[in-house]
Short mmCIF file of C-alpha atoms and ligand atoms in Angstrom, two decimals:
data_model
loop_
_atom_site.label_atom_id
_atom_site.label_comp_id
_atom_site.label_asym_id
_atom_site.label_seq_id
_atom_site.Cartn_x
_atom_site.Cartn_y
_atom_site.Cartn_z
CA UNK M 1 9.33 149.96 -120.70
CA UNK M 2 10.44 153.48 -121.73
CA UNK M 3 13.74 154.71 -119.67
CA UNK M 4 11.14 157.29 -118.36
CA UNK M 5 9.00 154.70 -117.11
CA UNK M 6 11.87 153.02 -115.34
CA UNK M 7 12.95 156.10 -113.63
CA UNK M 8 9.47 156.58 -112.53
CA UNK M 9 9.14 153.29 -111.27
CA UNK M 10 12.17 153.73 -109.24
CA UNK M 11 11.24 156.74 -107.88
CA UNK M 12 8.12 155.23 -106.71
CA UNK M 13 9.87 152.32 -105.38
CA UNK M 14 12.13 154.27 -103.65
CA UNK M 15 9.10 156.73 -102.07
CA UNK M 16 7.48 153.57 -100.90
CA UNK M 17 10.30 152.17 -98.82
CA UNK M 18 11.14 154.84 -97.34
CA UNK M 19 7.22 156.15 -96.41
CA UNK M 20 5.13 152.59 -96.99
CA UNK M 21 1.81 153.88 -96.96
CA UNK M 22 1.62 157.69 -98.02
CA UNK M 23 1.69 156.73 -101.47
CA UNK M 24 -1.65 155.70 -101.54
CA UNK M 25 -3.18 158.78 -102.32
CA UNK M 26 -6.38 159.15 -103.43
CA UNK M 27 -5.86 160.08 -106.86
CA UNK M 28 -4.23 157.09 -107.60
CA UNK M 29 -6.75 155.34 -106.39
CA UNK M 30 -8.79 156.72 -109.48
CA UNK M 31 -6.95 156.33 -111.97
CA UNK M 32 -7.40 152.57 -113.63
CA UNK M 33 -10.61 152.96 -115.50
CA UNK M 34 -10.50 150.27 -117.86
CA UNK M 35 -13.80 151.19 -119.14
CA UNK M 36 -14.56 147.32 -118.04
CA UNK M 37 -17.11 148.18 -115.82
CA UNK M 38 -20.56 147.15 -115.38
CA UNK M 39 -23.48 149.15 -117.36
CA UNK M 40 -26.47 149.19 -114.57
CA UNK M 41 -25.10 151.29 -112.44
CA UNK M 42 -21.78 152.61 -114.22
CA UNK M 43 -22.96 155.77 -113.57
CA UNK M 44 -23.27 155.09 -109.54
CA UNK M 45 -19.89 153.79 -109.77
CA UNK M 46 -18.44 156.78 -111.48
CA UNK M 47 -20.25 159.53 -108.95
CA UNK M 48 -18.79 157.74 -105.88
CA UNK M 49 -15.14 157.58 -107.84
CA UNK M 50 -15.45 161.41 -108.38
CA UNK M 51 -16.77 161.48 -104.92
CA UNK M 52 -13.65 160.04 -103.32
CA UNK M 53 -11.68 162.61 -105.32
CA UNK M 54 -13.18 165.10 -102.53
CA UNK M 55 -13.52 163.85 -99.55
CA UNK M 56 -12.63 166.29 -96.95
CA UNK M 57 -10.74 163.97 -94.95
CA UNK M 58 -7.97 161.24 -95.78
CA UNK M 59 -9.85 158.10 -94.51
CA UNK M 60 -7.23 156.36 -93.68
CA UNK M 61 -4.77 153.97 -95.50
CA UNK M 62 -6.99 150.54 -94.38
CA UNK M 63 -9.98 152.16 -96.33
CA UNK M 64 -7.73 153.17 -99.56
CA UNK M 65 -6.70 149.79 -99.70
CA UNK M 66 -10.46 148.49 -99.39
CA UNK M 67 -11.18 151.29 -101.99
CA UNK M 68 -8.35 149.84 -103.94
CA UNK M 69 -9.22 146.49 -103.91
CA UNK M 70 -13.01 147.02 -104.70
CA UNK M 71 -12.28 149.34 -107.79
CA UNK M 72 -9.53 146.73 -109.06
CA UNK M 73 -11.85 143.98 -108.47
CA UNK M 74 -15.22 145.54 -110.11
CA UNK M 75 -13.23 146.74 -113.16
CA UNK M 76 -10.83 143.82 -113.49
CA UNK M 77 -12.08 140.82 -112.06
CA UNK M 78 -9.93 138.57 -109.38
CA UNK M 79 -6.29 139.79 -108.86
CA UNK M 80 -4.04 137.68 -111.24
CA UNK M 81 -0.73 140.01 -111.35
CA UNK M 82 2.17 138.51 -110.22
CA UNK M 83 3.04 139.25 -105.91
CA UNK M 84 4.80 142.27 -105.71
CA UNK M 85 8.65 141.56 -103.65
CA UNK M 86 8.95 141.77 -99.97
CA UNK M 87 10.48 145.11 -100.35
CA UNK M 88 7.95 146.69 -102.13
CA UNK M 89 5.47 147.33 -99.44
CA UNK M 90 2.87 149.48 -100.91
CA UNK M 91 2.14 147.24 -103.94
CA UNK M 92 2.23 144.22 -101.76
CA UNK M 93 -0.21 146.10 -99.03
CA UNK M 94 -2.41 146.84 -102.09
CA UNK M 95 -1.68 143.06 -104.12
CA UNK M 96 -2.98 141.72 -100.41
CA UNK M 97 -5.86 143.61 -99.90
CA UNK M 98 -7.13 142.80 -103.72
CA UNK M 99 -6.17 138.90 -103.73
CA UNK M 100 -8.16 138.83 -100.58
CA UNK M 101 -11.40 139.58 -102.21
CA UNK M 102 -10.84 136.37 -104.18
CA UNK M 103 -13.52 135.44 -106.88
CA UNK M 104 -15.58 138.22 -105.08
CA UNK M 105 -17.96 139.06 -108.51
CA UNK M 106 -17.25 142.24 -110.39
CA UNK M 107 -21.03 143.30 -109.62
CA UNK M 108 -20.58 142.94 -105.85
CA UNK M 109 -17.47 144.35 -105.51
CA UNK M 110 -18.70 147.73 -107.14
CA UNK M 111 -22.07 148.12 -105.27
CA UNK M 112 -19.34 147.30 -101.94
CA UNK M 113 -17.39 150.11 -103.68
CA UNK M 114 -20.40 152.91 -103.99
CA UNK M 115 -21.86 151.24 -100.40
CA UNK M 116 -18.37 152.38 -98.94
CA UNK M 117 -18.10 155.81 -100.62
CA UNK M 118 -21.56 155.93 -99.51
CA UNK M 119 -20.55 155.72 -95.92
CA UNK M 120 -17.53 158.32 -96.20
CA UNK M 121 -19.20 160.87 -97.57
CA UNK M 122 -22.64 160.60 -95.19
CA UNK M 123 -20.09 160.90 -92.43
CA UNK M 124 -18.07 164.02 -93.79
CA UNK M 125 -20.99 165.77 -94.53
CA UNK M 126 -22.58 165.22 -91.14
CA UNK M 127 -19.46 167.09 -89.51
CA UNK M 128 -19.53 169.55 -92.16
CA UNK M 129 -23.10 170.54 -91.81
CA UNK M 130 -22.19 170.98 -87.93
CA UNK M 131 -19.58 174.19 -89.08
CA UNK M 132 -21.25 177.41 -88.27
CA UNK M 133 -21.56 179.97 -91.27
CA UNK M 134 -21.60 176.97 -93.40
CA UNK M 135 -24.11 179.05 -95.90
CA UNK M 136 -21.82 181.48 -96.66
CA UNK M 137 -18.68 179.41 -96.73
CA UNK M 138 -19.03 176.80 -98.68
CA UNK M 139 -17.91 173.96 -96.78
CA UNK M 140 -16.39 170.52 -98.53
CA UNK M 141 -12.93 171.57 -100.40
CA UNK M 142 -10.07 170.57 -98.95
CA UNK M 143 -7.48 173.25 -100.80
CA UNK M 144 -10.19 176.07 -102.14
CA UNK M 145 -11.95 178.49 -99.84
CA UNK M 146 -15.52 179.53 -101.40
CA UNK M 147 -17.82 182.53 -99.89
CA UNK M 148 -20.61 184.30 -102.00
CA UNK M 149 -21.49 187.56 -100.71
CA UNK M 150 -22.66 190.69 -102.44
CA UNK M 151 -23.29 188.72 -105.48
CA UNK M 152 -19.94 187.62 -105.74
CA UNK M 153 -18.55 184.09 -105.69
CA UNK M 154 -15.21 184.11 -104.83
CA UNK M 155 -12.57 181.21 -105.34
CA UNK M 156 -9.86 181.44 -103.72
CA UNK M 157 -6.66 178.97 -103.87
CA UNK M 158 -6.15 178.18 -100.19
CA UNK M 159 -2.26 176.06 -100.30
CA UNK M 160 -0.32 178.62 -99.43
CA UNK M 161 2.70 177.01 -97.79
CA UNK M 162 2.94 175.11 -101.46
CA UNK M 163 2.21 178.43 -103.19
CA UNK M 164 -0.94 177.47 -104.36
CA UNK M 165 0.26 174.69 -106.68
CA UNK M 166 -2.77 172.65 -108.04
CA UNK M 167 -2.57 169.02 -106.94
CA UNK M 168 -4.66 166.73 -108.83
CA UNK M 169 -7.52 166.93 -106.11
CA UNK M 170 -7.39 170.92 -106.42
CA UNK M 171 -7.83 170.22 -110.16
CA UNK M 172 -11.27 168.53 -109.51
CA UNK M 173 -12.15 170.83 -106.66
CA UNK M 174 -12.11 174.28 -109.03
CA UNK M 175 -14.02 172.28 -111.47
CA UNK M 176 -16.31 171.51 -108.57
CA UNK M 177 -16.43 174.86 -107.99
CA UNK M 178 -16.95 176.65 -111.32
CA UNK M 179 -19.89 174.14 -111.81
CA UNK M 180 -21.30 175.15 -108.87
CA UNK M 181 -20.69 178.99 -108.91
CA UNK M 182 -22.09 178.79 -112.65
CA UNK M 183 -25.40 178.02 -111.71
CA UNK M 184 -25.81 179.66 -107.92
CA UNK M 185 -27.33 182.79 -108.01
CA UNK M 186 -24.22 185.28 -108.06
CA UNK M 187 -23.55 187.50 -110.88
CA UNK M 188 -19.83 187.70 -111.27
CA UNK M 189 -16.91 184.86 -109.88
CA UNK M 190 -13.64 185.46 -108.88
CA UNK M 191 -10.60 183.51 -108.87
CA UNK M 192 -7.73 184.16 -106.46
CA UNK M 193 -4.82 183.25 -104.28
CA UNK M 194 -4.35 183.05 -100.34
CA UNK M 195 -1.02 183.71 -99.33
CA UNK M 196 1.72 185.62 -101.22
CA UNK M 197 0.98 184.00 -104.60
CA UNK M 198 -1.42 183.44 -106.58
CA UNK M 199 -0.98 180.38 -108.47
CA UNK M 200 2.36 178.44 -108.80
CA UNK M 201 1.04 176.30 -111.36
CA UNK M 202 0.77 172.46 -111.43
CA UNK M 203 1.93 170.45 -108.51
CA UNK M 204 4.92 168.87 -109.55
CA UNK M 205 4.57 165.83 -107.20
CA UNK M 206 1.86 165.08 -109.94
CA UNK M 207 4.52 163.72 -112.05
CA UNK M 208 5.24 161.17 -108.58
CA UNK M 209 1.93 159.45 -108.30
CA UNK M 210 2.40 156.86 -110.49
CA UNK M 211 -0.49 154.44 -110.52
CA UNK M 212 -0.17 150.52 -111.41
CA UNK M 213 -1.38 151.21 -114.82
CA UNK M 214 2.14 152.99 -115.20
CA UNK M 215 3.05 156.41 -116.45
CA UNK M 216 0.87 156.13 -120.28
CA UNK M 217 -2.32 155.75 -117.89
CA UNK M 218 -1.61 158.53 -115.76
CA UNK M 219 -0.63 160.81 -118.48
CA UNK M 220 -3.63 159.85 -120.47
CA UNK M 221 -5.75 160.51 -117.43
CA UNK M 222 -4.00 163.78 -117.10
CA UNK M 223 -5.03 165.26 -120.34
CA UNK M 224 -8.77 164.15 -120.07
CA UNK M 225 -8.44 165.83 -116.49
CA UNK M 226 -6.84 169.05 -117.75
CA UNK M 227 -9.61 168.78 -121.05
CA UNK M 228 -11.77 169.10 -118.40
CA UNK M 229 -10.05 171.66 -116.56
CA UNK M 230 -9.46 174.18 -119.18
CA UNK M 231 -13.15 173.54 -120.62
CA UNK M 232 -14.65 175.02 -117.48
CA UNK M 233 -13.25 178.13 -118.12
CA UNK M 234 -14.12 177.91 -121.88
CA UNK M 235 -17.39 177.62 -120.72
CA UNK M 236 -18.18 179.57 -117.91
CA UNK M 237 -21.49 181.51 -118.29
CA UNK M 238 -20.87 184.46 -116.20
CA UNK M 239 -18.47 187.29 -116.07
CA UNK M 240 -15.29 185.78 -114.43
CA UNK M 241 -12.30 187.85 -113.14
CA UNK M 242 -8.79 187.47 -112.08
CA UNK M 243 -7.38 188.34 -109.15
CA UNK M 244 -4.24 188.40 -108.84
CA UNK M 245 -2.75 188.95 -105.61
CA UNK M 246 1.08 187.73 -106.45
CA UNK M 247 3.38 185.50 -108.76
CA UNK M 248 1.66 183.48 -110.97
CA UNK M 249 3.08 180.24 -112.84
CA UNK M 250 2.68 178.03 -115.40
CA UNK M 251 -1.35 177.01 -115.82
CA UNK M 252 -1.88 180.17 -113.41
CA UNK M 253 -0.55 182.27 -116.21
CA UNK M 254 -2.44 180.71 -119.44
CA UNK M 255 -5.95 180.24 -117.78
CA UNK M 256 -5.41 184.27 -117.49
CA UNK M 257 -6.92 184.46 -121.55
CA UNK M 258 -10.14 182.67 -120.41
CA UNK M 259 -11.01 185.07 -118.02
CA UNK M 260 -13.17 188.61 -118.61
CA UNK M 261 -11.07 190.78 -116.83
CA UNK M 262 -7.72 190.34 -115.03
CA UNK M 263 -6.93 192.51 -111.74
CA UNK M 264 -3.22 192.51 -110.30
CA UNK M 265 -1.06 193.37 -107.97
CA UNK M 266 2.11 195.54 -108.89
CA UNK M 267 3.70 192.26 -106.90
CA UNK M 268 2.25 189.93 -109.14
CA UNK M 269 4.79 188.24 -112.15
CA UNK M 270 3.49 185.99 -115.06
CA UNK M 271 6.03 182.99 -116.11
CA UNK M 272 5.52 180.00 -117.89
CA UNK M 273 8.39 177.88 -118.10
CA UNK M 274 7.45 175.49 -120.02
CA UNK M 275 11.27 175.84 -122.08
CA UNK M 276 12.76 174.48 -118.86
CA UNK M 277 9.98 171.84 -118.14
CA UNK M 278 10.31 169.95 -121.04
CA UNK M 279 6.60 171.40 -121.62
CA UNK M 280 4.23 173.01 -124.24
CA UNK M 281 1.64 175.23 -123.75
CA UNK M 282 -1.72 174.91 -122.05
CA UNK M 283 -5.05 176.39 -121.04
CA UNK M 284 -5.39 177.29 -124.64
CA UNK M 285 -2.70 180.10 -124.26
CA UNK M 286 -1.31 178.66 -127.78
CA UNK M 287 -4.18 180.78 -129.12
CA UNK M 288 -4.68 183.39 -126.92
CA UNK M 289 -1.77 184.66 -125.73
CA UNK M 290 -0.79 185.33 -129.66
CA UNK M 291 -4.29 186.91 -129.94
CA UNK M 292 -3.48 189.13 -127.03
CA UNK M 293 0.01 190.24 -127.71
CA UNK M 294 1.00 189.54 -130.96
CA UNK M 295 2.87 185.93 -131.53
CA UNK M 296 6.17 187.40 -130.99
CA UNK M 297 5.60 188.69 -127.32
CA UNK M 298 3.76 185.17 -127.22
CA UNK M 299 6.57 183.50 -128.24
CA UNK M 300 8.72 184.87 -125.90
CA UNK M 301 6.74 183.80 -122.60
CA UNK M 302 5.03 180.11 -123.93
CA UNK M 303 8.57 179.14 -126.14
CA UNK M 304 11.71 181.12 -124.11
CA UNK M 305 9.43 181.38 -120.30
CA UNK M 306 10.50 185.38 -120.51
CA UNK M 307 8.62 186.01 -117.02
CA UNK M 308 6.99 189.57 -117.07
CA UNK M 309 6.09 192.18 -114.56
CA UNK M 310 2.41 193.00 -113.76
CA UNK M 311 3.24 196.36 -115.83
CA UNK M 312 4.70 194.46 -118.90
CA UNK M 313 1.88 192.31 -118.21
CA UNK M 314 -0.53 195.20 -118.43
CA UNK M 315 1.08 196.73 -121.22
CA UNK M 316 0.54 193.50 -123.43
CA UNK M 317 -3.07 193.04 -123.14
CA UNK M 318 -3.25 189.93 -120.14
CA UNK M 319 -3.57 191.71 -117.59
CA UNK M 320 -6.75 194.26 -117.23
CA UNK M 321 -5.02 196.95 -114.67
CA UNK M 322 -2.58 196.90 -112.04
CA UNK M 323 -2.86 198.25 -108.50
CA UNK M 324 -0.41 199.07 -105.82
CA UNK M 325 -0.36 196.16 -103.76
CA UNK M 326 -0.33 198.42 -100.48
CA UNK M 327 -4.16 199.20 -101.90
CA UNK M 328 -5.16 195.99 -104.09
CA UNK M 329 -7.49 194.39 -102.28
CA UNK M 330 -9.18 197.28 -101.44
CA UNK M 331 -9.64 198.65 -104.77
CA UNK M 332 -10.48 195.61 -106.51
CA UNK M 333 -13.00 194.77 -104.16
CA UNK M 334 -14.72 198.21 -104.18
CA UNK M 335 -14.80 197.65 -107.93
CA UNK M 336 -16.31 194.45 -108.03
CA UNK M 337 -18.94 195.02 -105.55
CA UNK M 338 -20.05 197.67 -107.70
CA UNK M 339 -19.84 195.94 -111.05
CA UNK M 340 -21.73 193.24 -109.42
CA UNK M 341 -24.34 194.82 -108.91
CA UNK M 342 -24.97 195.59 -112.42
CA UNK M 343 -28.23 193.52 -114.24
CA UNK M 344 -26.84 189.95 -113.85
CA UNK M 345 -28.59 188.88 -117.43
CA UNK M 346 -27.26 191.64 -119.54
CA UNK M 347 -23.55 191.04 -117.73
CA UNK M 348 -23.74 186.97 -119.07
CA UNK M 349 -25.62 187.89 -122.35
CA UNK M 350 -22.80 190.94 -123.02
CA UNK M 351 -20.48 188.08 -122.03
CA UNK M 352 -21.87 185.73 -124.06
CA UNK M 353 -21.96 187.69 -127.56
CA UNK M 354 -18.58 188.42 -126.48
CA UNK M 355 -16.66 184.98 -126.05
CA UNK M 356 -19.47 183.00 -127.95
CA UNK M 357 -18.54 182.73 -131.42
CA UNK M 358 -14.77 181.31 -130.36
CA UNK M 359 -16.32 178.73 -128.20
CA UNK M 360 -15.42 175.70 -130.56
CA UNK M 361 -12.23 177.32 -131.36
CA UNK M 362 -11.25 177.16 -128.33
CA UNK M 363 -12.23 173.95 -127.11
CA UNK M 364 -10.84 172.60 -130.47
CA UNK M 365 -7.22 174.11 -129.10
CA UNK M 366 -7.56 172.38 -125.98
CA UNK M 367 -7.96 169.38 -127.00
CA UNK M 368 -4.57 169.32 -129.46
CA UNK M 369 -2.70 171.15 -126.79
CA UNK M 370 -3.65 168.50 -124.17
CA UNK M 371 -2.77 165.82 -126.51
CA UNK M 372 0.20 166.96 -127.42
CA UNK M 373 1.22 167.50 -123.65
CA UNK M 374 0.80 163.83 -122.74
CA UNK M 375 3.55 163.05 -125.51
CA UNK M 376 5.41 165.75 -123.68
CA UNK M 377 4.79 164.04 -120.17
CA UNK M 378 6.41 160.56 -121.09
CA UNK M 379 9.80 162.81 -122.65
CA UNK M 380 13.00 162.53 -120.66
CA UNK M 381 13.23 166.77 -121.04
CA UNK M 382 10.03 166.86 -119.27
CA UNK M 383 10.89 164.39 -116.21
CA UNK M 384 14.39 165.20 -115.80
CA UNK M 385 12.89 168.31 -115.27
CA UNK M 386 10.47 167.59 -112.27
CA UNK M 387 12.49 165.28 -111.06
CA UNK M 388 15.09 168.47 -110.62
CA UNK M 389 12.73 170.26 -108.65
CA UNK M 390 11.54 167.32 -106.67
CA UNK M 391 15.14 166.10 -106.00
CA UNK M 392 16.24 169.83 -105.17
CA UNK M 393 13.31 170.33 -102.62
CA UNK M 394 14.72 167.17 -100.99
CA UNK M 395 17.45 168.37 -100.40
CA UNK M 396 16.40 171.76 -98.17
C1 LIG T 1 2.99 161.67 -115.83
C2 LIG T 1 2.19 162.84 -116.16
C3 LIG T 1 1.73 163.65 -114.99
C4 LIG T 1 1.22 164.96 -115.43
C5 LIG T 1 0.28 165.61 -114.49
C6 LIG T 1 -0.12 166.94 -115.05
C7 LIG T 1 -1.45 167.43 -114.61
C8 LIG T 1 -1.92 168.71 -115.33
C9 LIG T 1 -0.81 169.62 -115.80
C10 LIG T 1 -1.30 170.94 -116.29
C11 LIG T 1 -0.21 171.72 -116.98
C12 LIG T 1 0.40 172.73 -116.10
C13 LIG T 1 1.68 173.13 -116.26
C14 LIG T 1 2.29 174.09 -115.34
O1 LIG T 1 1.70 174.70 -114.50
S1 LIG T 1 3.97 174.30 -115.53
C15 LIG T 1 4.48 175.22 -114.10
C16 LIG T 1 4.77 174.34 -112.92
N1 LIG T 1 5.26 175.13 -111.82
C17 LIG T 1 6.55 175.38 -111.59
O2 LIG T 1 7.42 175.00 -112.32
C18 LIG T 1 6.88 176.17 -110.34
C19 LIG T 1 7.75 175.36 -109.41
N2 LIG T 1 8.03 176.13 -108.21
C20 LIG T 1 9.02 177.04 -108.15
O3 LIG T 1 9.72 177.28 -109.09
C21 LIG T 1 9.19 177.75 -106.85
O4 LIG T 1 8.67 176.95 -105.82
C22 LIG T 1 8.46 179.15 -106.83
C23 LIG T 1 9.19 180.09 -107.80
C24 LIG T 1 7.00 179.01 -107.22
C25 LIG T 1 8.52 179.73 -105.40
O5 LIG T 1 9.87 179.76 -104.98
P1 LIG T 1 10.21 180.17 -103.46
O6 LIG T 1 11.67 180.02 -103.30
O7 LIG T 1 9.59 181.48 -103.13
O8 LIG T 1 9.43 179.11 -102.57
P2 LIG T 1 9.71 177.55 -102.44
O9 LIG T 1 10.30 176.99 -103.68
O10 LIG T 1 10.45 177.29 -101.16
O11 LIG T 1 8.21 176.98 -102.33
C26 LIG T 1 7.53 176.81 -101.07
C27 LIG T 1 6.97 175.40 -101.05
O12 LIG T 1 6.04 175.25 -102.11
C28 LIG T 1 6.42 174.15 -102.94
N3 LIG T 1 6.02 174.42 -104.32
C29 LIG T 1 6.00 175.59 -104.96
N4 LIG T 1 5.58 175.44 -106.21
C30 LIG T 1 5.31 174.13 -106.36
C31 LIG T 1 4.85 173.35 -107.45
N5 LIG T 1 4.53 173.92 -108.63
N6 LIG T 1 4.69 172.05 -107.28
C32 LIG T 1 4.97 171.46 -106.09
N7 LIG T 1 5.43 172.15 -105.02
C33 LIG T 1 5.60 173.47 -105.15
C34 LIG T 1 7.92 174.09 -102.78
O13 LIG T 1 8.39 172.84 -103.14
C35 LIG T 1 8.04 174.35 -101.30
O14 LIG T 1 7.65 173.20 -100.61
P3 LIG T 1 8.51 172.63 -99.39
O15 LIG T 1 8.56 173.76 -98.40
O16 LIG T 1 7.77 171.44 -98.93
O17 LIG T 1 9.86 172.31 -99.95
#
């Protein structure tokens, strides 16, 4: 066990005695797939794991431990790890509800697992379906508020009181969502924040929700989630435009060279520290930002996090135009209506013939920057350096 590993662990102890049951979150829930599982209905199994990943509501922590157990049980048989100590009451609460299911078979416990899925998700939707105006607002995201009108699909990053970090369920709910707007019948999509930020990049609790597998498995679950992440921009079909109401950080800043156009706010700033988080670059900004700027202004933000005004930001290419923040939205919006009302198929063919022929490119750079960010994940620079924020918060 790597001294990062340890510290983790400790942290995690420590989290669980002092809050037993919060720890159980649903991502870590997710995150064992041992690629044991059974073929005939792998595929069932996987929908109602993504599934849980969005469920409105937080069931409860009896049904994450019955989650728990099923999913440990159909991908790993009966539970044969050691008990967990007295003292270490969420392992124990889940090492219980798993030895419980005893020589339950692996094919049982994973139709139990889909059955129970199954059930949450029949209920949530039944109270969802009750919401008024449930057409226009897409209903079913727990951090993200979506509304299409006027042809425009608009995403907007509803966390405010955390800035708009992305948690790991906010991750899979903007996937969910560019999927979606990619193929509903708007013409152009924008992203933006609710609150005064925009984006304040990746949650850094992230680095706290350490499954059983350890810290290797969550950071190699991490980089086929962020993959994932970054290739829905890569390959979003249809005009899509920033808009950037404030601050933006870290993966809020380097997503910015995916998008078609970039509207901000004169209160808007652009930093990625990834210097200070023991971090390298993401979102494929290794390749565009250079392409943008020039790889000396690059340098300065990805390698030294030199933070930059909207106007700097203008003035180097990321950023589209700025507006006075007294009239952003009002601009911005009168703009876009207008724009979307342009032919939709010549706006995602010009689009298209535009962004097309660095497709590969591009994915090709996420992939090595993701992998080399999972190395980066398991270094002491990198979780001294969340643990710094984390332990600072704490403090408050
Ligand atoms: C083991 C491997 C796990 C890896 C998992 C990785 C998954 C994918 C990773 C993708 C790669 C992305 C990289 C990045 O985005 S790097 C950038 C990360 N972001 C930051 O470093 C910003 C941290 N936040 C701050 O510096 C400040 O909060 C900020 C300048 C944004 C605002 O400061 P201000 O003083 O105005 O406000 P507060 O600090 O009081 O913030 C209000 C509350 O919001 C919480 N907050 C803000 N940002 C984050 C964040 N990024 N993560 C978690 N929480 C955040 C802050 O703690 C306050 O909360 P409380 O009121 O509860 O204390």
């Amino acid at each position: 066990m790597t001294e990062f590993s340890r510290r983790l662990v400790r942290r995690c102890w420590l989290s669980a005695v002092q809050n037993p049951l919060q720890v159980i979150s649903f991502p870590a829930l997710q995150l064992h797939v041992s690629g044991t599982a059974m073929r005939a209905s792998q595929e069932d199994f996987e929908n109602a794991m993504n599934q849980v990943k969005l469920l409105k509501k937080d069931p409860g922590n009896e049904v994450k431990l019955k989650l728990y157990a099923l999913y440990k049980q159909a991908t790993e048989g009966p539970c044969s790890i050691p008990k967990p100590g007295v003292f270490d009451l969420t392992n124990k609460a889940k090492w219980d509800a798993w030895n419980v299911l005893g020589n339950l078979p692996k094919e049982t416990a994973r139709q139990n697992y889909v059955d129970l899925v199954s059930s949450l998700t029949s209920s949530s939707k039944s109270s969802s379906q009750a919401k008024p105006g449930a057409d226009r607002e897409r209903q079913g995201y727990e951090n993200l508020v979506v509304t299409s009108e006027d042809g425009i699909t608009k995403i907007m990053l509803n966390r405010p009181i955390k800035k708009n970090a992305i948690s790991t369920q906010m991750y899979h709910e903007i996937m969910l969502a560019l999927k979606t707007a990619s193929k509903d019948d708007s013409t152009i999509t924008v992203l933006t924040g609710n609150g005064d930020y925009y984006c304040s990049g990746n949650d850094l609790t992230n680095f706290t929700d350490i499954p059983a597998g350890g810290v290797e498995e969550k950071a190699k679950n991490s980089a086929l989630m962020l993959r994932d992440f970054v290739g829905c921009f890569i390959d979003f079909p249809k005009p899509l435009i920033a808009v950037v109401n404030g601050p933006a950080v870290g993966i809020g800043v380097t997503t910015l060279g995916l998008f078609d156009v970039v509207y901000a706010s004169d209160k808007a700033t652009f930093h990625t520290p990834f210097g200070h988080l023991g971090l390298s670059p993401e979102g494929c900004s290794s390749y565009t930002f250079p392409k943008i700027m020039g790889p000396a202004k690059a340098a300065e933000m990805l390698i030294f996090g030199k933070k930059l005004t909207a106007r700097e930001a203008c003035a180097q290419g990321l950023v589209t135009e700025v507006f006075p923040d007294s009239i952003f939205q009002k601009e911005v919006w009168t703009r876009l209506k207008a724009y979307s009302k342009l032919p939709p198929n010549a706006m995602r063919v010009s689009k298209q013939v535009i962004r097309n022929t660095e497709k590969e490119k591009l994915h090709a750079v996420n992939a090595e920057e993701c992998r080399v960010l999972r190395e980066r994940w398991m270094s002491d620079e990198c979780i001294n350096a969340a643990m710094n924020f984390l332990s600072r918060r704490a403090k408050l």
